[in-house]
Short mmCIF file of C-alpha atoms in Angstrom, two decimals:
data_model
loop_
_atom_site.label_atom_id
_atom_site.label_comp_id
_atom_site.label_asym_id
_atom_site.label_seq_id
_atom_site.Cartn_x
_atom_site.Cartn_y
_atom_site.Cartn_z
CA MET A 1 20.31 -10.27 5.90
CA HIS A 2 19.30 -7.64 8.48
CA TYR A 3 17.55 -4.85 8.12
CA GLY A 4 18.57 -2.01 10.38
CA ARG A 5 17.81 1.70 10.47
CA LEU A 6 20.49 4.35 8.85
CA SER A 7 23.32 4.93 10.94
CA PHE A 8 24.53 8.37 9.76
CA LEU A 9 27.06 10.63 10.83
CA THR A 10 25.64 13.40 12.86
CA LEU A 11 25.16 16.26 10.02
CA ALA A 12 24.95 19.94 11.56
CA LEU A 13 22.39 21.34 9.39
CA THR A 14 19.80 23.98 10.22
CA PHE A 15 16.43 23.58 8.74
CA SER A 16 14.40 26.72 7.62
CA TYR A 17 11.44 24.44 6.97
CA ILE A 18 10.95 20.56 7.76
CA GLY A 19 7.69 20.39 6.86
CA THR A 20 6.40 19.12 10.16
CA THR A 21 5.30 22.67 11.59
CA GLN A 22 1.57 24.24 10.92
CA GLY A 23 1.42 26.41 7.74
CA LYS A 24 1.74 26.08 4.25
CA ALA A 25 5.11 25.16 2.39
CA PRO A 26 7.15 27.80 0.70
CA SER A 27 5.76 28.18 -2.62
CA ASP A 28 9.45 26.67 -3.81
CA THR A 29 9.47 23.42 -1.76
CA PHE A 30 7.66 20.19 -2.34
CA ILE A 31 7.05 18.20 0.97
CA HIS A 32 6.08 14.54 0.57
CA CYS A 33 4.55 12.88 3.54
CA ILE A 34 5.84 9.19 3.74
CA ALA A 35 4.74 6.44 6.43
CA THR A 36 7.81 4.91 7.13
CA PRO A 37 11.40 6.32 7.23
CA PRO A 38 14.16 5.16 4.78
CA MET A 39 16.27 2.12 6.07
CA LYS A 40 18.95 2.56 3.48
CA LEU A 41 20.04 5.27 0.87
CA GLY A 42 21.99 2.87 -1.36
CA PRO A 43 19.91 1.79 -4.08
CA ALA A 44 22.31 -1.31 -4.99
CA ILE A 45 22.06 -2.45 -1.24
CA THR A 46 18.42 -2.22 -0.60
CA ASN A 47 14.99 -3.91 -1.79
CA ASP A 48 12.25 -1.38 -0.38
CA ALA A 49 10.32 1.10 -2.79
CA ASN A 50 10.34 3.82 0.18
CA ASP A 51 14.35 3.61 -0.14
CA PHE A 52 14.23 3.58 -3.74
CA ASN A 53 11.95 6.68 -3.64
CA ALA A 54 14.27 8.37 -1.29
CA SER A 55 17.45 7.61 -2.99
CA SER A 56 17.50 6.26 -6.71
CA GLN A 57 14.39 8.29 -7.66
CA GLN A 58 15.65 11.14 -6.94
CA VAL A 59 19.71 11.01 -6.71
CA TYR A 60 20.52 8.93 -9.31
CA ASN A 61 20.21 7.96 -12.78
CA ARG A 62 20.62 4.62 -14.67
CA LEU A 63 22.02 3.99 -17.95
CA VAL A 64 18.31 3.37 -19.34
CA GLU A 65 15.43 4.40 -17.64
CA PHE A 66 11.52 4.20 -17.86
CA LYS A 67 9.71 6.98 -19.78
CA PRO A 68 7.65 8.90 -16.95
CA GLY A 69 4.38 6.81 -16.34
CA LYS A 70 5.40 4.33 -18.92
CA ILE A 71 6.91 0.66 -18.77
CA GLU A 72 8.96 1.28 -21.59
CA VAL A 73 12.67 2.57 -21.80
CA GLU A 74 14.45 5.77 -23.18
CA PRO A 75 17.89 6.95 -22.74
CA ALA A 76 19.60 8.07 -19.97
CA LEU A 77 23.24 8.24 -18.79
CA ALA A 78 23.41 6.11 -22.13
CA GLU A 79 22.17 8.19 -25.07
CA ARG A 80 22.30 5.05 -27.28
CA TRP A 81 22.90 1.30 -27.30
CA GLU A 82 23.19 -1.51 -29.93
CA ILE A 83 22.31 -4.98 -29.25
CA SER A 84 24.06 -7.72 -31.48
CA GLU A 85 22.31 -10.19 -33.57
CA ASP A 86 22.94 -13.03 -31.15
CA GLY A 87 21.30 -11.15 -28.11
CA LEU A 88 24.65 -11.29 -26.24
CA THR A 89 26.35 -8.09 -26.42
CA TYR A 90 25.05 -4.86 -25.45
CA THR A 91 27.21 -1.75 -26.36
CA PHE A 92 26.31 1.80 -24.29
CA HIS A 93 27.18 4.92 -25.91
CA LEU A 94 27.44 7.00 -22.69
CA ARG A 95 26.25 10.84 -22.54
CA LYS A 96 28.87 13.14 -22.09
CA GLY A 97 28.97 16.61 -19.64
CA VAL A 98 27.18 14.82 -16.88
CA LYS A 99 27.84 16.45 -13.60
CA PHE A 100 28.21 14.31 -10.18
CA HIS A 101 26.66 16.17 -7.44
CA SER A 102 29.14 17.90 -4.73
CA HIS A 103 28.48 17.71 -0.83
CA LYS A 104 30.76 18.52 1.90
CA HIS A 105 32.13 15.14 1.91
CA PHE A 106 32.96 15.09 -1.67
CA THR A 107 33.82 17.41 -4.78
CA PRO A 108 33.85 15.75 -8.07
CA THR A 109 36.97 16.59 -10.08
CA ARG A 110 35.73 14.75 -13.28
CA ASP A 111 32.27 14.04 -15.32
CA PHE A 112 30.25 10.87 -15.53
CA ASN A 113 32.03 8.37 -17.67
CA ALA A 114 32.98 4.68 -17.97
CA ASP A 115 34.55 4.01 -14.65
CA ASP A 116 31.34 5.14 -12.88
CA VAL A 117 29.14 2.25 -14.92
CA ILE A 118 31.98 -0.34 -14.43
CA PHE A 119 32.38 0.34 -10.54
CA SER A 120 28.35 0.40 -10.28
CA PHE A 121 28.13 -2.94 -12.01
CA MET A 122 31.16 -4.91 -10.83
CA ARG A 123 30.77 -3.68 -7.03
CA GLN A 124 27.34 -6.24 -7.11
CA ALA A 125 29.05 -8.87 -9.45
CA ASP A 126 32.34 -9.25 -8.47
CA LYS A 127 32.76 -10.93 -4.79
CA SER A 128 36.48 -9.89 -4.54
CA HIS A 129 35.92 -6.14 -5.34
CA PRO A 130 36.80 -3.85 -2.42
CA TYR A 131 33.23 -2.54 -2.16
CA HIS A 132 31.17 -5.97 -2.61
CA ASN A 133 31.37 -6.34 1.29
CA VAL A 134 30.40 -2.78 2.26
CA SER A 135 27.18 -1.86 3.95
CA ALA A 136 26.61 -5.57 4.53
CA GLY A 137 27.19 -6.60 0.54
CA THR A 138 23.63 -7.99 0.34
CA TYR A 139 22.54 -7.37 -3.20
CA PHE A 140 18.73 -8.21 -3.19
CA TYR A 141 17.91 -7.47 -7.06
CA TYR A 142 21.01 -8.46 -8.31
CA ASN A 143 20.35 -11.72 -7.58
CA TRP A 144 16.89 -11.62 -7.84
CA MET A 145 17.02 -10.82 -11.55
CA ASN A 146 18.96 -14.04 -11.95
CA LEU A 147 22.13 -11.67 -13.28
CA PRO A 148 24.75 -14.00 -11.44
CA ASN A 149 23.80 -16.54 -14.02
CA ILE A 150 22.86 -14.08 -17.10
CA LEU A 151 26.21 -11.49 -17.10
CA GLU A 152 29.21 -12.53 -18.59
CA LYS A 153 31.47 -9.46 -18.40
CA ILE A 154 31.44 -5.73 -18.36
CA GLU A 155 33.93 -3.89 -20.04
CA LYS A 156 35.23 -0.58 -20.73
CA LEU A 157 36.06 0.25 -24.76
CA ASP A 158 36.98 3.63 -23.84
CA ASP A 159 35.75 6.48 -21.47
CA TYR A 160 32.49 6.81 -23.10
CA THR A 161 31.45 3.43 -24.38
CA VAL A 162 30.71 0.36 -22.49
CA GLN A 163 30.11 -3.23 -23.39
CA ILE A 164 27.93 -5.89 -21.53
CA HIS A 165 28.50 -9.43 -22.32
CA LEU A 166 25.66 -11.97 -21.44
CA LYS A 167 26.01 -15.70 -21.08
CA GLN A 168 22.80 -16.30 -22.58
CA PRO A 169 20.02 -14.15 -24.25
CA ASN A 170 17.69 -12.17 -21.76
CA ALA A 171 14.61 -10.74 -23.23
CA PRO A 172 13.91 -8.05 -20.37
CA PHE A 173 17.54 -7.38 -20.13
CA LEU A 174 17.34 -3.66 -20.95
CA THR A 175 14.23 -3.22 -18.76
CA ILE A 176 16.56 -4.90 -15.85
CA VAL A 177 19.37 -2.07 -16.56
CA ALA A 178 16.28 0.51 -16.27
CA MET A 179 15.73 -0.72 -12.46
CA ASP A 180 16.62 1.18 -9.37
CA PHE A 181 19.59 -1.26 -8.15
CA LEU A 182 21.58 -0.36 -11.21
CA SER A 183 21.54 3.44 -10.64
CA ILE A 184 25.24 4.69 -11.18
CA TYR A 185 27.35 5.38 -8.32
CA SER A 186 30.72 7.92 -8.63
CA ALA A 187 33.38 5.86 -8.81
CA GLU A 188 35.98 8.70 -7.74
CA TYR A 189 33.40 9.19 -4.55
CA ALA A 190 33.77 5.62 -3.83
CA GLN A 191 37.71 5.31 -4.25
CA LYS A 192 38.02 8.91 -2.16
CA GLN A 193 35.72 7.01 0.82
CA LEU A 194 37.62 3.78 0.65
CA ALA A 195 41.05 5.38 0.90
CA ALA A 196 39.65 7.65 3.97
CA GLY A 197 38.60 4.59 5.83
CA LYS A 198 34.93 5.19 5.47
CA PRO A 199 33.40 3.40 2.29
CA ASP A 200 30.00 2.85 4.00
CA ILE A 201 29.54 6.43 3.47
CA ILE A 202 28.86 6.26 -0.05
CA ASP A 203 25.66 4.28 1.03
CA GLN A 204 24.50 6.76 3.61
CA ILE A 205 25.19 10.03 2.05
CA PRO A 206 24.37 9.56 -1.81
CA ILE A 207 26.15 11.04 -4.33
CA GLY A 208 24.48 11.12 -7.88
CA THR A 209 23.83 12.59 -11.25
CA GLY A 210 19.81 12.82 -10.52
CA PRO A 211 17.65 15.88 -10.18
CA PHE A 212 18.14 16.64 -6.59
CA ILE A 213 21.01 16.70 -4.35
CA PHE A 214 20.91 14.86 -1.24
CA GLN A 215 21.17 17.24 1.89
CA VAL A 216 20.68 15.52 5.21
CA TYR A 217 18.43 12.79 6.60
CA GLN A 218 17.66 13.26 10.33
CA THR A 219 16.63 9.61 11.15
CA ASP A 220 13.00 9.02 11.68
CA HIS A 221 11.95 12.46 10.95
CA ALA A 222 12.94 14.09 7.35
CA VAL A 223 15.01 13.52 4.33
CA ARG A 224 15.89 16.88 2.63
CA TYR A 225 17.24 17.64 -0.75
CA LYS A 226 17.88 20.54 -3.08
CA ALA A 227 17.41 20.99 -6.82
CA ASN A 228 20.34 20.26 -9.35
CA THR A 229 20.99 23.20 -10.79
CA ASP A 230 23.62 21.20 -13.05
CA TYR A 231 21.32 18.38 -13.80
CA TRP A 232 22.03 16.97 -17.27
CA LYS A 233 18.01 17.33 -18.46
CA GLY A 234 17.66 20.46 -17.23
CA LYS A 235 17.10 22.19 -13.54
CA PRO A 236 13.89 20.93 -11.62
CA ASN A 237 11.15 23.25 -11.05
CA ILE A 238 11.18 22.97 -7.37
CA GLU A 239 13.91 24.38 -5.47
CA ARG A 240 13.54 22.04 -2.26
CA LEU A 241 12.34 18.39 -1.81
CA ILE A 242 11.69 16.96 1.85
CA PHE A 243 10.41 13.91 2.46
CA SER A 244 8.69 14.26 6.03
CA VAL A 245 7.96 10.88 7.97
CA THR A 246 4.68 10.86 9.21
CA PRO A 247 3.71 7.39 10.26
CA ASP A 248 -0.17 7.68 10.99
CA ALA A 249 -2.18 7.75 7.82
CA SER A 250 -5.10 10.10 9.01
CA THR A 251 -2.13 12.50 10.08
CA ARG A 252 -0.98 12.28 6.87
CA TYR A 253 -3.92 13.06 5.37
CA ALA A 254 -4.94 16.16 7.56
CA LYS A 255 -1.30 17.60 6.92
CA LEU A 256 -1.95 17.47 3.12
CA GLN A 257 -5.52 19.36 3.73
CA ALA A 258 -3.69 21.94 5.56
CA GLY A 259 -1.19 22.55 3.26
CA ASP A 260 1.73 20.94 5.24
CA CYS A 261 2.08 18.19 2.48
CA ASP A 262 2.00 18.43 -1.21
CA SER A 263 1.57 14.61 -1.52
CA MET A 264 1.42 11.56 0.82
CA ASP A 265 1.70 7.54 0.63
CA PHE A 266 -0.52 4.89 1.60
CA PRO A 267 -3.96 6.64 2.20
CA ASN A 268 -6.34 5.04 4.45
CA ILE A 269 -8.58 3.19 2.26
CA SER A 270 -11.58 4.31 4.03
CA ASP A 271 -10.59 7.83 3.32
CA ILE A 272 -10.50 7.41 -0.42
CA GLY A 273 -14.08 8.38 -0.84
CA HIS A 274 -13.69 11.56 0.90
CA MET A 275 -10.45 12.43 -1.07
CA LYS A 276 -12.59 12.05 -4.28
CA ASN A 277 -14.96 14.45 -3.15
CA ASN A 278 -12.37 16.89 -1.74
CA THR A 279 -12.03 19.75 -4.02
CA ASN A 280 -8.85 20.81 -2.20
CA ILE A 281 -7.36 17.71 -3.42
CA GLN A 282 -5.87 15.92 -6.38
CA LEU A 283 -6.59 12.02 -6.30
CA LEU A 284 -4.32 10.25 -8.92
CA SER A 285 -5.06 6.19 -9.52
CA ARG A 286 -3.75 3.56 -11.32
CA GLU A 287 -4.04 0.16 -11.40
CA GLY A 288 -0.58 -1.26 -9.91
CA LEU A 289 2.08 -3.91 -11.33
CA ASN A 290 1.42 -5.77 -8.06
CA LEU A 291 0.26 -8.84 -6.49
CA ALA A 292 -1.30 -9.61 -2.90
CA TYR A 293 -0.74 -13.27 -2.03
CA ILE A 294 -1.36 -15.67 0.75
CA GLY A 295 2.44 -17.28 1.12
CA LEU A 296 2.19 -20.85 1.91
CA ASN A 297 5.65 -22.37 2.81
CA THR A 298 5.75 -25.54 0.89
CA THR A 299 8.46 -27.36 2.88
CA LYS A 300 6.44 -27.13 6.31
CA PRO A 301 4.79 -30.66 6.91
CA ILE A 302 1.30 -30.77 5.84
CA LEU A 303 1.82 -27.64 3.40
CA ASP A 304 4.01 -29.67 1.50
CA ASN A 305 0.98 -31.66 0.11
CA VAL A 306 -0.31 -30.19 -3.01
CA LYS A 307 -3.76 -31.15 -1.79
CA VAL A 308 -3.77 -29.39 1.10
CA ARG A 309 -2.51 -26.09 -0.83
CA GLN A 310 -5.68 -26.47 -2.96
CA ALA A 311 -7.79 -27.41 0.03
CA LEU A 312 -6.95 -24.02 1.55
CA SER A 313 -7.31 -21.98 -1.93
CA TYR A 314 -10.81 -23.44 -2.24
CA ALA A 315 -11.41 -22.53 1.51
CA THR A 316 -10.47 -18.71 0.94
CA ASP A 317 -13.17 -16.48 0.13
CA ARG A 318 -11.26 -14.18 -1.88
CA LYS A 319 -13.68 -11.94 -3.10
CA ALA A 320 -15.22 -11.41 0.38
CA ILE A 321 -11.73 -10.44 1.58
CA ILE A 322 -11.17 -7.96 -1.21
CA ALA A 323 -14.60 -6.37 -0.43
CA ALA A 324 -13.74 -5.90 3.16
CA VAL A 325 -9.78 -5.05 2.84
CA PHE A 326 -9.62 -3.24 -0.59
CA GLN A 327 -13.08 -2.12 -1.22
CA ASP A 328 -12.90 -0.47 -4.58
CA ALA A 329 -9.00 -0.24 -4.48
CA GLY A 330 -8.22 -3.66 -5.41
CA HIS A 331 -9.18 -6.54 -8.34
CA LEU A 332 -9.32 -10.22 -7.99
CA ALA A 333 -6.05 -11.60 -8.92
CA LEU A 334 -6.71 -14.50 -11.19
CA ASN A 335 -2.92 -15.53 -12.28
CA PRO A 336 0.17 -14.43 -10.41
CA TYR A 337 0.57 -11.25 -12.39
CA PRO A 338 -2.13 -8.46 -13.64
CA SER A 339 -3.90 -8.98 -16.74
CA ALA A 340 -1.62 -5.94 -18.76
CA VAL A 341 1.29 -8.24 -18.13
CA LEU A 342 2.70 -10.39 -21.13
CA GLY A 343 1.81 -14.03 -20.71
CA TYR A 344 -1.61 -13.47 -18.98
CA ASN A 345 -3.63 -16.70 -18.90
CA SER A 346 -7.44 -15.77 -18.80
CA LYS A 347 -8.42 -19.34 -19.37
CA VAL A 348 -6.63 -21.25 -16.50
CA MET A 349 -8.50 -23.11 -13.89
CA GLN A 350 -9.88 -21.22 -10.95
CA TYR A 351 -10.30 -22.07 -7.12
CA GLU A 352 -13.77 -20.69 -6.38
CA TYR A 353 -14.77 -20.43 -2.96
CA ASP A 354 -15.90 -24.20 -2.08
CA ILE A 355 -16.06 -25.52 1.34
CA GLU A 356 -17.22 -28.86 0.58
CA LYS A 357 -14.64 -29.20 -2.06
CA ALA A 358 -11.91 -27.79 0.80
CA LYS A 359 -13.02 -30.29 3.31
CA ALA A 360 -12.87 -33.36 0.49
CA LEU A 361 -9.45 -32.43 -0.63
CA LEU A 362 -8.27 -32.20 3.23
CA ALA A 363 -9.81 -35.49 3.63
CA GLU A 364 -8.00 -37.02 0.56
CA ALA A 365 -5.03 -35.58 2.17
CA GLY A 366 -5.16 -37.16 5.16
CA TYR A 367 -6.52 -34.45 7.29
CA PRO A 368 -10.19 -34.87 7.70
CA ASN A 369 -10.18 -32.96 10.93
CA GLY A 370 -7.90 -30.14 9.92
CA PHE A 371 -4.67 -29.40 11.41
CA GLU A 372 -3.07 -26.35 12.89
CA THR A 373 -0.81 -23.95 11.41
CA GLU A 374 0.30 -19.93 11.61
CA ILE A 375 -0.45 -17.11 9.44
CA TRP A 376 2.25 -14.48 9.54
CA VAL A 377 0.73 -10.81 9.13
CA GLN A 378 3.17 -8.05 7.57
CA PRO A 379 3.31 -5.24 10.21
CA VAL A 380 3.49 -2.66 7.85
CA VAL A 381 1.16 -1.42 4.76
CA ARG A 382 2.92 -2.07 1.71
CA PRO A 383 1.41 -0.95 -1.94
CA SER A 384 -0.03 -4.42 -2.58
CA ASN A 385 -2.05 -4.54 0.50
CA PRO A 386 -3.88 -1.54 2.39
CA ASN A 387 -4.70 -3.84 5.46
CA PRO A 388 -2.74 -7.21 6.21
CA ARG A 389 -4.03 -7.39 9.40
CA ARG A 390 -7.65 -7.54 8.33
CA THR A 391 -6.37 -9.94 5.52
CA ALA A 392 -5.12 -12.21 8.02
CA GLU A 393 -8.11 -12.32 10.52
CA LEU A 394 -10.65 -12.79 7.46
CA LEU A 395 -8.25 -15.87 6.32
CA GLN A 396 -8.26 -17.26 9.87
CA SER A 397 -11.98 -17.15 10.00
CA ASP A 398 -12.34 -18.97 6.31
CA TRP A 399 -9.86 -21.47 7.24
CA GLU A 400 -11.32 -22.44 10.46
CA LYS A 401 -14.63 -23.35 8.43
CA ILE A 402 -12.53 -26.42 7.25
CA GLY A 403 -10.94 -27.03 10.77
CA VAL A 404 -7.47 -25.38 10.06
CA LYS A 405 -7.02 -23.44 13.50
CA ALA A 406 -4.54 -20.83 12.38
CA LYS A 407 -2.67 -18.64 14.91
CA LEU A 408 -1.69 -15.18 13.80
CA VAL A 409 1.65 -14.11 14.28
CA THR A 410 3.88 -11.02 13.50
CA HIS A 411 7.41 -9.94 13.90
CA GLU A 412 9.09 -6.31 13.70
CA TRP A 413 9.43 -5.60 9.92
CA ALA A 414 13.32 -6.41 9.28
CA ASP A 415 12.87 -9.55 11.71
CA PHE A 416 9.78 -10.57 9.54
CA ASN A 417 11.47 -10.14 6.41
CA LYS A 418 14.71 -12.05 7.60
CA ARG A 419 12.70 -14.87 8.83
CA THR A 420 10.53 -15.54 6.20
CA ARG A 421 13.48 -15.77 3.77
CA GLU A 422 15.43 -17.98 6.00
CA GLY A 423 11.88 -20.54 5.69
CA GLU A 424 10.57 -19.90 9.30
CA PHE A 425 7.11 -18.91 8.49
CA PHE A 426 4.34 -21.58 7.70
CA THR A 427 1.45 -19.21 6.03
CA GLY A 428 1.28 -15.40 5.66
CA THR A 429 0.41 -12.39 3.87
CA TYR A 430 2.99 -11.11 1.64
CA GLY A 431 2.90 -8.96 -1.45
CA TRP A 432 5.16 -7.90 -4.82
CA THR A 433 5.55 -5.08 -6.91
CA SER A 434 7.22 -5.49 -10.20
CA ARG A 435 9.99 -3.01 -10.90
CA ASN A 436 9.95 -3.71 -14.54
CA GLY A 437 6.73 -4.59 -15.81
CA ASP A 438 8.07 -7.86 -17.23
CA PRO A 439 6.47 -11.33 -16.52
CA ASP A 440 9.82 -12.85 -15.59
CA ASN A 441 10.05 -10.04 -13.03
CA PHE A 442 7.04 -11.83 -10.91
CA LEU A 443 7.66 -15.60 -11.66
CA PHE A 444 11.48 -15.62 -11.67
CA PRO A 445 11.55 -14.00 -8.41
CA LEU A 446 8.40 -15.73 -7.04
CA LEU A 447 9.05 -19.00 -8.10
CA SER A 448 12.30 -20.09 -9.38
CA CYS A 449 14.62 -22.51 -7.47
CA GLU A 450 17.14 -19.92 -7.82
CA ASN A 451 15.52 -17.62 -5.31
CA ILE A 452 15.54 -20.04 -2.30
CA PRO A 453 16.44 -18.88 -0.17
CA GLY A 454 15.20 -15.33 -1.37
CA THR A 455 12.27 -14.03 -2.64
CA ASN A 456 10.66 -17.50 -3.45
CA TYR A 457 9.00 -17.63 -0.01
CA ALA A 458 6.97 -20.99 -0.86
CA ARG A 459 10.67 -22.42 -1.59
CA TRP A 460 8.64 -24.51 -4.25
CA CYS A 461 11.22 -25.88 -6.97
CA SER A 462 9.96 -27.36 -10.22
CA GLU A 463 12.17 -28.47 -12.95
CA GLU A 464 9.37 -27.81 -15.19
CA MET A 465 8.81 -24.52 -13.87
CA GLU A 466 12.68 -23.62 -14.26
CA SER A 467 12.56 -24.97 -17.91
CA LEU A 468 10.02 -22.62 -18.80
CA LEU A 469 11.31 -19.55 -17.27
CA GLN A 470 14.40 -19.86 -18.66
CA LYS A 471 13.20 -20.52 -22.28
CA ALA A 472 10.97 -17.53 -21.81
CA ALA A 473 13.44 -15.28 -20.91
CA SER A 474 15.79 -16.32 -23.70
CA THR A 475 13.53 -15.79 -26.63
CA SER A 476 13.04 -12.18 -27.91
CA ASP A 477 9.90 -13.50 -29.66
CA ASN A 478 6.87 -12.10 -27.61
CA THR A 479 4.26 -14.60 -29.20
CA GLU A 480 6.53 -17.33 -28.07
CA ARG A 481 7.07 -15.91 -24.80
CA ASP A 482 3.40 -15.25 -24.23
CA LYS A 483 2.75 -18.90 -24.72
CA LEU A 484 5.43 -20.15 -22.37
CA TYR A 485 4.11 -17.67 -19.58
CA GLN A 486 0.58 -19.12 -19.86
CA GLN A 487 2.03 -22.63 -19.54
CA ALA A 488 3.86 -21.32 -16.66
CA VAL A 489 0.64 -19.90 -15.16
CA GLU A 490 -0.99 -23.40 -15.56
CA LEU A 491 1.43 -25.19 -13.93
CA PHE A 492 1.15 -22.81 -11.06
CA GLN A 493 -2.31 -22.98 -10.84
CA GLN A 494 -1.91 -26.82 -10.54
CA ASN A 495 0.52 -26.65 -7.89
CA VAL A 496 -0.58 -23.66 -5.58
CA PRO A 497 2.65 -22.66 -4.28
CA PHE A 498 0.99 -19.70 -3.15
CA LEU A 499 -2.45 -18.24 -3.06
CA PRO A 500 -2.82 -15.21 -5.66
CA LEU A 501 -5.38 -12.74 -3.63
CA ALA A 502 -5.48 -9.13 -5.23
CA HIS A 503 -3.83 -6.48 -7.65
CA ALA A 504 -4.32 -3.42 -5.65
CA ILE A 505 -4.78 0.04 -7.14
CA ASN A 506 -2.20 2.51 -6.31
CA TYR A 507 -3.48 5.84 -5.22
CA VAL A 508 -1.38 9.24 -5.06
CA PRO A 509 -3.15 12.22 -3.33
CA LEU A 510 -1.91 15.53 -4.33
CA SER A 511 -2.49 19.09 -3.06
CA LYS A 512 -4.20 21.17 -5.62
CA ARG A 513 -1.02 23.49 -6.20
CA VAL A 514 1.04 20.34 -7.67
CA LYS A 515 0.81 20.25 -11.55
CA ASN A 516 2.92 17.81 -13.90
CA PHE A 517 2.99 14.68 -11.80
CA GLU A 518 3.35 11.53 -13.45
CA GLN A 519 2.16 8.86 -11.47
CA SER A 520 4.44 5.48 -11.96
CA PRO A 521 3.13 2.33 -12.79
CA PHE A 522 5.69 0.77 -10.41
CA GLY A 523 4.55 2.85 -7.46
CA TYR A 524 7.38 5.31 -7.33
CA MET A 525 7.43 8.60 -6.88
CA SER A 526 9.58 11.07 -8.87
CA PHE A 527 9.33 14.97 -8.49
CA TYR A 528 11.51 15.95 -11.26
CA SER A 529 8.83 17.35 -13.45
CA VAL A 530 6.81 18.99 -10.85
CA ASN A 531 5.45 22.87 -10.87
CA LEU A 532 4.05 24.38 -7.88
CA GLU A 533 1.27 27.13 -8.50
CA GLU A 534 0.06 28.61 -5.92
#
């Protein structure tokens, strides 16, 4: 899979205000300053939080959604549902009177109904679907969440009732349905564009049922939206929403202070102290459902030896790295997921920093003088790690003390992701953020055999781990699930397929005029409930 920037039709729209000039934004316009431009505006075909923020969080809805600021689901396009006693059948009763957006390229002739749900699921599930290969046809989360092995079929019972049948019970299924990749598209819009020979338009000019209507994306500059006056929850409080691309964090902060931004992403960690004392700034924070980790490709020679991986873990001064890189914005990761997640194992054995133990293990593995390797460095800041470059430099210094000489390597972001998934890397700085808060959303993507190639960058495949994950996902008893995931954490810790480093604290700096903003546990930015007060 190759990530490319959006290739859009030139849209001739004049901007009265794009949020990049000096002076305060209008009282009815919210400007969010973002670090990187969106790559894709189709939630089904992306895996990037930046893209979800620009598409699904503003333009679309799901059948069920997470309550603002919570990890529990609530009704959305489905106003209610039933689950069969065997856990295999979910019946969703759809909301009536929900309007799709209108755009110069499309005017809907009907309200949202079951056909739209069927289209949105089957596009990803059915390889013979006319839209399956549109826009490259790579459905990251559909595969990462194991839906090919979970979904049996989806059927329309009538215009406002949809039934989903599972092959096996799946405890986190409702939270999977609430994830952004299962946002509901307009089947009518898709059919019109297919007939016109331009099917990829649906992923470039998004049409949904959400609180904001997409207007235009000026590549690498800004994305502009307007309020959806027909929104089924009620019209948003702000009239216009602009995502202004501002790559430099210091510039984003300066614009926030000047009133040219109402919010910003990825503040410099060095600026957090100043923000806390800045009376013109609101600084929200919460522990993220994320993990910064050091990836180890267990299929590479030398790294395929568990004693070598254990040695590298003992040789990593994680506390020092967190102090230098995260400062007060992160906590030591003792499990492959945060303590708030079901199945957290507080008693699992830890690899405390110990150079002598590391050297002894390397010698036992047959490498008393160390070896040469590479540390791949993420070229961008992610929610899980505020400074991947500095992390890699400190890691390089730590490992050199046991004779492991590591060369730092980086690639352009799209290439970095592609090469990593193809198994080219040796070790590297990586991160993961859960999109539903369930332990399955950490362990299955990162450790399952099903996700090789994919998000299991370690390429570590264990029948024992596979069995634990399958059992844990198929039982609805949280006490039993907790025990199974704790066992999985123990197995993980013994085999060290990667090195957990930290759980980052997520910060959202806001201007003082912003009211009623709910910080997401998933790191998303939703602006439906926001008020602006001068």
